[in-house]
PDB file of C-alpha atoms and ligand atoms in Angstrom:
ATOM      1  CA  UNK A 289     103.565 161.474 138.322  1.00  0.00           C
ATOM      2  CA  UNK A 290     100.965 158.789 136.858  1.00  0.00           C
ATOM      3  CA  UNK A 291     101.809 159.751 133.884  1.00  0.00           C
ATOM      4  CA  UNK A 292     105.999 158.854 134.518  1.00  0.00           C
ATOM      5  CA  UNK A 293     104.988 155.553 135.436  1.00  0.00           C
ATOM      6  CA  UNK A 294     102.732 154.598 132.856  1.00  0.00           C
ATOM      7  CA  UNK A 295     105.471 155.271 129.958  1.00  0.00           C
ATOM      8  CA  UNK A 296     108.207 153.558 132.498  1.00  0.00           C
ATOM      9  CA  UNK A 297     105.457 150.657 132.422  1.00  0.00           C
ATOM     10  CA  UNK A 298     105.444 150.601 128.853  1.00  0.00           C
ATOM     11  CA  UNK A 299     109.114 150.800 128.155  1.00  0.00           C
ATOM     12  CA  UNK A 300     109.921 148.166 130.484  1.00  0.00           C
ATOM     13  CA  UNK A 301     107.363 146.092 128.245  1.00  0.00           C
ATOM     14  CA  UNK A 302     108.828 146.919 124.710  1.00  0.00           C
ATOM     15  CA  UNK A 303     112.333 145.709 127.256  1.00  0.00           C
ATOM     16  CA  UNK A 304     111.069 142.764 127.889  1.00  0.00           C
ATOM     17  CA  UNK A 305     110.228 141.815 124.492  1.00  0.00           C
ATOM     18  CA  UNK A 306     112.847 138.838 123.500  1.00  0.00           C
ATOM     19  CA  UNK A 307     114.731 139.534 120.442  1.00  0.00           C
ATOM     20  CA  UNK A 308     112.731 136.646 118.514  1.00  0.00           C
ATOM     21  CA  UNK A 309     109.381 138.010 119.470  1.00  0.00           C
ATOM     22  CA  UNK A 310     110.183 141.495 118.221  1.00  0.00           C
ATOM     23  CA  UNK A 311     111.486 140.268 114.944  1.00  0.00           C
ATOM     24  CA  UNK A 312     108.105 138.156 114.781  1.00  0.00           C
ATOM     25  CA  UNK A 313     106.467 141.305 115.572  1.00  0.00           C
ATOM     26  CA  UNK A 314     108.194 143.385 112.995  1.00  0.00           C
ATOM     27  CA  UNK A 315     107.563 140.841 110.213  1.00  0.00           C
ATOM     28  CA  UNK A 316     103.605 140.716 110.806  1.00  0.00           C
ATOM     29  CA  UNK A 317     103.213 144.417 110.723  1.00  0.00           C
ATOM     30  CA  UNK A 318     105.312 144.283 107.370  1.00  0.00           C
ATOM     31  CA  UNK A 319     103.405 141.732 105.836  1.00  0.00           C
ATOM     32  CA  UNK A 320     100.011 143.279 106.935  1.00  0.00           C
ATOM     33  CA  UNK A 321     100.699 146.644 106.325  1.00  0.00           C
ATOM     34  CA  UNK A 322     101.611 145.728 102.419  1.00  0.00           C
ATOM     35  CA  UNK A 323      98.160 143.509 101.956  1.00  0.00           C
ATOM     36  CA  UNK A 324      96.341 146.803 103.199  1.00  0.00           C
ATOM     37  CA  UNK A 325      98.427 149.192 101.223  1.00  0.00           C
ATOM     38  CA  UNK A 326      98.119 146.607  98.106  1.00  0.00           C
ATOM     39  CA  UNK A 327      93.599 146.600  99.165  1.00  0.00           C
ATOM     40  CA  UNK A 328      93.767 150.262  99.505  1.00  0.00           C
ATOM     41  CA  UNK A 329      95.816 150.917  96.236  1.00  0.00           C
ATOM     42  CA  UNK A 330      93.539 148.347  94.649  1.00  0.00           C
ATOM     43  CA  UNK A 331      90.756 149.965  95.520  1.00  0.00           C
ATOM     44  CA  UNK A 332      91.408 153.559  94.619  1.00  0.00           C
ATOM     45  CA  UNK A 333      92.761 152.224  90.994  1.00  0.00           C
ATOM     46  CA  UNK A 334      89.470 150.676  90.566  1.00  0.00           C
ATOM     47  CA  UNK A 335      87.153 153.694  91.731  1.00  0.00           C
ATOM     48  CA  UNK A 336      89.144 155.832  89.875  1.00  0.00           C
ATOM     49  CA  UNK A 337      88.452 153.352  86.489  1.00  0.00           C
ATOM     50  CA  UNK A 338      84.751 152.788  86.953  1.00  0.00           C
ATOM     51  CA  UNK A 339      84.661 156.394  87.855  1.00  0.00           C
ATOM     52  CA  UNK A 340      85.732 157.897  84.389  1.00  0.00           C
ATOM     53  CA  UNK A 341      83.797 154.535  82.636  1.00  0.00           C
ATOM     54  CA  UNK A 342      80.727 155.289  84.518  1.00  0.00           C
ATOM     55  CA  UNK A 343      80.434 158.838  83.912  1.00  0.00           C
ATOM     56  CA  UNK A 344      81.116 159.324  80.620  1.00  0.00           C
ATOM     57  CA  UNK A 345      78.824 155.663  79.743  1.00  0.00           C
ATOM     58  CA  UNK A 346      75.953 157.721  81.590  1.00  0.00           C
ATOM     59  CA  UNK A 347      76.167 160.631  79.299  1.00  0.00           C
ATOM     60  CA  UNK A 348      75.891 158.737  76.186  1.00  0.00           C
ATOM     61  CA  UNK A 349      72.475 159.610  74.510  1.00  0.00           C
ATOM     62  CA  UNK A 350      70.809 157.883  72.113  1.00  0.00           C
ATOM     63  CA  UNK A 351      68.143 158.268  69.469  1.00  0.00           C
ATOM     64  CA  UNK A 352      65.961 160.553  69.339  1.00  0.00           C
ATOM     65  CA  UNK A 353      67.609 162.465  71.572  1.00  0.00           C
ATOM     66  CA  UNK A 354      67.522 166.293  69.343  1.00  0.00           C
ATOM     67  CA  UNK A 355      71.533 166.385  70.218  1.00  0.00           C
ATOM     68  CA  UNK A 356      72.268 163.617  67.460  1.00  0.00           C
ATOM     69  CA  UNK A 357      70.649 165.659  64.499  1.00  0.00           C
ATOM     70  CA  UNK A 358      72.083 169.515  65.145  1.00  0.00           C
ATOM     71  CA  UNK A 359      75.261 170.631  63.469  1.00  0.00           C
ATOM     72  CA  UNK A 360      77.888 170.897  65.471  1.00  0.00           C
ATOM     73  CA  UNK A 361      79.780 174.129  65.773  1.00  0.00           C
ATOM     74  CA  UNK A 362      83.458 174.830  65.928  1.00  0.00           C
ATOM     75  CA  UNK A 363      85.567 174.059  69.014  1.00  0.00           C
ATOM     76  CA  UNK A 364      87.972 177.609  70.371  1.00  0.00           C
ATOM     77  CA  UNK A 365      91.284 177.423  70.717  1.00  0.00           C
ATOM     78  CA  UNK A 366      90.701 178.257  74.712  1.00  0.00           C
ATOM     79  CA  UNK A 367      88.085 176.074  75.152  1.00  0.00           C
ATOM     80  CA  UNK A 368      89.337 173.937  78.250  1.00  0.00           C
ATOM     81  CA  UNK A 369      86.675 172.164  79.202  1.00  0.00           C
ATOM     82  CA  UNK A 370      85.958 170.604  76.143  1.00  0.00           C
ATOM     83  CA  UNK A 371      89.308 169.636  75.695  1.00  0.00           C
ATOM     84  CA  UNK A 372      89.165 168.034  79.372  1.00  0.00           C
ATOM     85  CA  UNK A 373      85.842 166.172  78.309  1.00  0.00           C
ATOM     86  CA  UNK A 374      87.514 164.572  75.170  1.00  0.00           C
ATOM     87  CA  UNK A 375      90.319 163.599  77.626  1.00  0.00           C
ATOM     88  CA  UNK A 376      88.124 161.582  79.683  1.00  0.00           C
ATOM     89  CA  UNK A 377      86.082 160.274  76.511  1.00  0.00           C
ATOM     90  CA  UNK A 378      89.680 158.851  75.117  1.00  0.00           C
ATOM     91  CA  UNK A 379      90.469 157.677  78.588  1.00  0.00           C
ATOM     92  CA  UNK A 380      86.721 155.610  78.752  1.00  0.00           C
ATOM     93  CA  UNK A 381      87.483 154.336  75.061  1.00  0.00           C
ATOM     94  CA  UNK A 382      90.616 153.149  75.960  1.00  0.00           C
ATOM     95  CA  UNK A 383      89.506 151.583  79.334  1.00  0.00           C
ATOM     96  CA  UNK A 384      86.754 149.511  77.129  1.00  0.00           C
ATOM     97  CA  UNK A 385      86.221 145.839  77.748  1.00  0.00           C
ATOM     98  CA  UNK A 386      84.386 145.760  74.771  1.00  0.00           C
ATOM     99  CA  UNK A 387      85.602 146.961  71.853  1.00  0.00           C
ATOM    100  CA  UNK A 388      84.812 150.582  70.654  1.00  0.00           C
ATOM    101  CA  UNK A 389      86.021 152.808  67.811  1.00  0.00           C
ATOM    102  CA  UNK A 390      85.049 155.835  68.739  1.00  0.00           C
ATOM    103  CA  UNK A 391      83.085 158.217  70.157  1.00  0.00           C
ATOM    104  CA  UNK A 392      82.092 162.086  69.198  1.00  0.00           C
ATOM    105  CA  UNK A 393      81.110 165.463  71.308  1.00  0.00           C
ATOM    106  CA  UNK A 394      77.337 165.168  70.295  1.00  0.00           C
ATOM    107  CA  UNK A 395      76.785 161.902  71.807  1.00  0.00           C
ATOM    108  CA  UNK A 396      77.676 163.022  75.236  1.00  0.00           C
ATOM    109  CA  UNK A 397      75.106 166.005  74.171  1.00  0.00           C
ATOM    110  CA  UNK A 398      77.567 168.404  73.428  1.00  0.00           C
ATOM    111  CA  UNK A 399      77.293 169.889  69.646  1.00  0.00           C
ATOM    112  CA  UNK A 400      80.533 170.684  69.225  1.00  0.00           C
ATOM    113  CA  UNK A 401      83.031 169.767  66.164  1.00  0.00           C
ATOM    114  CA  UNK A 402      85.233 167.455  68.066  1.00  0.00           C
ATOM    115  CA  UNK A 403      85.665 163.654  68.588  1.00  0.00           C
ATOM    116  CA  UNK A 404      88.005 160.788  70.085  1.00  0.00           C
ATOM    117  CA  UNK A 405      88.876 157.864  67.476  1.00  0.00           C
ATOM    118  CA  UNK A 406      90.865 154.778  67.940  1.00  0.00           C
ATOM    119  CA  UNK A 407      93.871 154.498  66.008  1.00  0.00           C
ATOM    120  CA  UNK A 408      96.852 152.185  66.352  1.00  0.00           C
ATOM    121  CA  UNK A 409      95.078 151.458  69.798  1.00  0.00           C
ATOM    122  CA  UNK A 410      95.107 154.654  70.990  1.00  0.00           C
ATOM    123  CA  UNK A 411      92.306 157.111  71.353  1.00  0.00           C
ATOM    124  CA  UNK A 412      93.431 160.437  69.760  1.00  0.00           C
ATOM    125  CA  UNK A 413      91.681 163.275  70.239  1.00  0.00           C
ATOM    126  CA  UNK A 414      90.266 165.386  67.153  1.00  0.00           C
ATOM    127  CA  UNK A 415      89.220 168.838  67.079  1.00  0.00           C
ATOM    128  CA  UNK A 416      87.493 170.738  63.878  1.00  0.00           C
ATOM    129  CA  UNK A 417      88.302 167.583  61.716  1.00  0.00           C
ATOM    130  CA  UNK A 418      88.354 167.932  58.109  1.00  0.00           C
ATOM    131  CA  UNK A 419      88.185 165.094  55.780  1.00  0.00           C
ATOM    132  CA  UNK A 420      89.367 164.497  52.054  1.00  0.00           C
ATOM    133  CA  UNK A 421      87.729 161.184  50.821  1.00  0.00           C
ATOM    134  CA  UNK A 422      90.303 160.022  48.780  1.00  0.00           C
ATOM    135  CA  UNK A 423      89.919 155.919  48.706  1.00  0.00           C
ATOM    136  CA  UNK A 424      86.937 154.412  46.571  1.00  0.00           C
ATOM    137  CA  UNK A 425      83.429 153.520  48.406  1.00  0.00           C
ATOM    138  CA  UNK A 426      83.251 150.586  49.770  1.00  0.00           C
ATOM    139  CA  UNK A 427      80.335 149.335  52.506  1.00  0.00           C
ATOM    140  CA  UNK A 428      81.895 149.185  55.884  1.00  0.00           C
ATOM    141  CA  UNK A 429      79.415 147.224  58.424  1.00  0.00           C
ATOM    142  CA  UNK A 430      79.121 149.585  61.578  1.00  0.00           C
ATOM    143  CA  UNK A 431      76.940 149.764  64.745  1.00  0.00           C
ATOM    144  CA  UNK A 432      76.947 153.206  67.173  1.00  0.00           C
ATOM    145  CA  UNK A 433      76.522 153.904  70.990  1.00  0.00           C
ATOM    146  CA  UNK A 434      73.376 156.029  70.471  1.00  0.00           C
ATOM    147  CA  UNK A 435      71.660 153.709  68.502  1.00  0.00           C
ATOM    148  CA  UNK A 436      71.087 150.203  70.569  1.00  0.00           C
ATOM    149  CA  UNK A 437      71.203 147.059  68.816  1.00  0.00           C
ATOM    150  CA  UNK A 438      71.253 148.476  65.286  1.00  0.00           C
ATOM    151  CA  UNK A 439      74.230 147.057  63.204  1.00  0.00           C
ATOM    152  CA  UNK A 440      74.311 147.548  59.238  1.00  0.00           C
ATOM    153  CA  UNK A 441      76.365 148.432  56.354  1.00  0.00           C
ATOM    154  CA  UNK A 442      76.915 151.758  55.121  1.00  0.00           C
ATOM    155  CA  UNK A 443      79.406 153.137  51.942  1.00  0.00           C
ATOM    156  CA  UNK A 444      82.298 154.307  53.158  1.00  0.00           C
ATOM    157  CA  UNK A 445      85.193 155.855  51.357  1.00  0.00           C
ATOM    158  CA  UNK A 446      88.244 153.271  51.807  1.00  0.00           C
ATOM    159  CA  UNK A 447      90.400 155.650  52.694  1.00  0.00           C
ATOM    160  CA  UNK A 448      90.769 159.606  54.008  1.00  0.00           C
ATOM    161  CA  UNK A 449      93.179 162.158  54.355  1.00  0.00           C
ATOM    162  CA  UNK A 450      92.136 163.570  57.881  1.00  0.00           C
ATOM    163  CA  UNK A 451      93.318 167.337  59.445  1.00  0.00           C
ATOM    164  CA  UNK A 452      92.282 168.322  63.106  1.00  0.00           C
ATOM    165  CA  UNK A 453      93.116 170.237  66.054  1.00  0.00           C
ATOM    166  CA  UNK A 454      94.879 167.705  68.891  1.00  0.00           C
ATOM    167  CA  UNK A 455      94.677 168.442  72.567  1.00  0.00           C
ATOM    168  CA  UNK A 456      97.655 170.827  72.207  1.00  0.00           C
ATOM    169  CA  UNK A 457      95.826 172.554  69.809  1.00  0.00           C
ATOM    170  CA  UNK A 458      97.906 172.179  66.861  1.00  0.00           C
ATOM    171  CA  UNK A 459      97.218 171.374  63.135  1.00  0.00           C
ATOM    172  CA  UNK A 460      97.654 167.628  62.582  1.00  0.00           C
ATOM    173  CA  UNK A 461      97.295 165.552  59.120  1.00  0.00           C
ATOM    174  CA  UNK A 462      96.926 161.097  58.506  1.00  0.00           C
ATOM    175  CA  UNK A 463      96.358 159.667  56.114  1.00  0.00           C
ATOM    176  CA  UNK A 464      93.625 156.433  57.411  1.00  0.00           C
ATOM    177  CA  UNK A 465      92.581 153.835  55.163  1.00  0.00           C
ATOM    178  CA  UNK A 466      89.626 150.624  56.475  1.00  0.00           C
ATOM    179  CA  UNK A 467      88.752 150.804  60.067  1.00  0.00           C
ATOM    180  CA  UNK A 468      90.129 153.449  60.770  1.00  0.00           C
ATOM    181  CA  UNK A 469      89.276 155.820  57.792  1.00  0.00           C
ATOM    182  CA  UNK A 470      85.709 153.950  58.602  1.00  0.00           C
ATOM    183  CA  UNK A 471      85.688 155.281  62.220  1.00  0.00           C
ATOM    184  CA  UNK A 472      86.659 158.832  61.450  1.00  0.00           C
ATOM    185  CA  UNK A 473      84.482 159.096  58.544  1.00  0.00           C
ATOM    186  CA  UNK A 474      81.072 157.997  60.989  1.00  0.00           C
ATOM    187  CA  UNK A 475      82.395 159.992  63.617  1.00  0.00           C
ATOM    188  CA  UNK A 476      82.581 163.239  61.236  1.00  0.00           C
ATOM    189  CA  UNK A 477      79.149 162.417  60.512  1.00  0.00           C
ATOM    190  CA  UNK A 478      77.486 162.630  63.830  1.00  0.00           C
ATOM    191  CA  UNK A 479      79.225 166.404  64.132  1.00  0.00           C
ATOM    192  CA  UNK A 480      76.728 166.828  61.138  1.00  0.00           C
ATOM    193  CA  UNK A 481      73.893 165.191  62.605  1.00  0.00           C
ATOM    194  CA  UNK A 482      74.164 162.292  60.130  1.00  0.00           C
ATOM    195  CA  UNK A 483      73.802 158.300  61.605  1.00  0.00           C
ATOM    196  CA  UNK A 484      74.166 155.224  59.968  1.00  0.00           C
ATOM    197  CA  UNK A 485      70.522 155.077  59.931  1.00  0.00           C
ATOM    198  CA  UNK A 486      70.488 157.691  57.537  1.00  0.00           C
ATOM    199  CA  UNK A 487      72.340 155.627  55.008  1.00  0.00           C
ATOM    200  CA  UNK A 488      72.102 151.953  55.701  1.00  0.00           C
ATOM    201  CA  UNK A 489      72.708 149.931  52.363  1.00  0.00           C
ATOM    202  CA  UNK A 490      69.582 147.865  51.669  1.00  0.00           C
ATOM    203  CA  UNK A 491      71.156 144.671  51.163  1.00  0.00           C
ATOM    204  CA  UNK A 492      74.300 143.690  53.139  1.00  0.00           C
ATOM    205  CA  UNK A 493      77.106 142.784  50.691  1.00  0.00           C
ATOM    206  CA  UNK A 494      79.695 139.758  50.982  1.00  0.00           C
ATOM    207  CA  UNK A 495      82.888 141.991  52.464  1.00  0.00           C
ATOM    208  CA  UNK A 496      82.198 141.571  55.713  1.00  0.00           C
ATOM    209  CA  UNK A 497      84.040 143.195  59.421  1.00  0.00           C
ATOM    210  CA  UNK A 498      85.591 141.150  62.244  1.00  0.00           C
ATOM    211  CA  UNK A 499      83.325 139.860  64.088  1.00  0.00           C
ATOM    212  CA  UNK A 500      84.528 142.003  67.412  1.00  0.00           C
ATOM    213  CA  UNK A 501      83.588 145.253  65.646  1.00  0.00           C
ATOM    214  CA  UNK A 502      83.891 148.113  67.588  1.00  0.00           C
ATOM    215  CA  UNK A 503      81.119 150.832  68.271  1.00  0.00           C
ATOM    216  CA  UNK A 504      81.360 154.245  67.161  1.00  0.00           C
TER     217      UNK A 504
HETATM  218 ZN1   ZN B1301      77.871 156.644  66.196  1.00  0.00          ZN
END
């Protein structure tokens, strides 16, 4: 019986309401409810971006962490969670603020044969890379995530023929020549535990990078 008169109570309220005031009524909860959906959204988007930057920025090593000198070994074709960690490697490249040209398996500590390299602004994912140098050497002035505050130049060959696995797992081929042969070329390295360290040019010649070089 109390409970009949409390909804007539109610409902004889929500009557009451003038036209005006429920229209004013609507329109608040409108408005309101689309600044919290927008925070909310917001919110989520940027969790979700400093999520995949922070975790994969945490498992960067650097020297002389034992990781950076082994020799990487092949990548199988059912190897999912590799693939899945690439995938959030290309996704933390391409989320940068600052500019960064690549990053390979060993430097998150994992010595496999498999890296993520910017090209034509995208991160694409290489598995079991082969190179063919086929440019002439020229020194290419590079710095690297696992080596802080250490830029030089190194010879690189201007230009490489380049065959991988992608994500799909199937047998790609480019043809790269600069920055982008550059990138590959130091990336292929660290899956041999070579760094730029191991070859930095004595004396830094004229040709020199844009000044927002990216880190490898
Ligand atoms: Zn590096």
């Amino acid at each position: 019986m109390h409970l009949y008169v409390l909804i007539y109570a109610i409902m004889s309220k929500a009557y009451l309401m003038s036209g005006t005031e429920y229209e004013w009524m609507k329109k608040i909860v409108r408005r309101y409810i689309f600044v919290l959906l927008g925070v909310a959204a917001s919110g989520l988007f940027y969790t979700a971006v400093s999520l995949s930057q922070s975790s994969i920025e945490e498992m960067i090593v650097v020297v002389p962490h034992p990781v950076l000198r082994q020799q990487a070994v092949p990548i199988l074709a059912d190897d999912e969670e590799t693939v899945q960690l690439l995938q959030e490697m290309a996704e933390y490249l391409e989320d940068s603020v600052l500019p960064k040209g690549g990053i390979s398996l060993p430097q998150v500590a994992v010595a496999k044969r498999g890296f993520v390299a910017m090209i034509d602004d995208e991160a694409v994912i290489m598995m079991n890379p082969s190179l063919v140098f086929t440019g002439e050497e020229v020194p290419s002035l590079e710095g690297c995530l696992s080596i802080p505050r250490t830029f030089g130049y190194v010879n690189r060959s201007a230009a490489v023929t380049i065959e991988y696995h992608d994500e799909d797992w199937i047998r790609k081929t480019l043809h790269l020549e600069d920055l982008e042969a550059f990138i590959v070329q130091h990336e292929n390295d660290h899956l041999n535990g070579i760094l730029i360290i191991d070859k930095l040019l004595a004396e830094a010649p004229e040709r020199v990078r844009d000044i927002n070089m990216p880190l490898e």
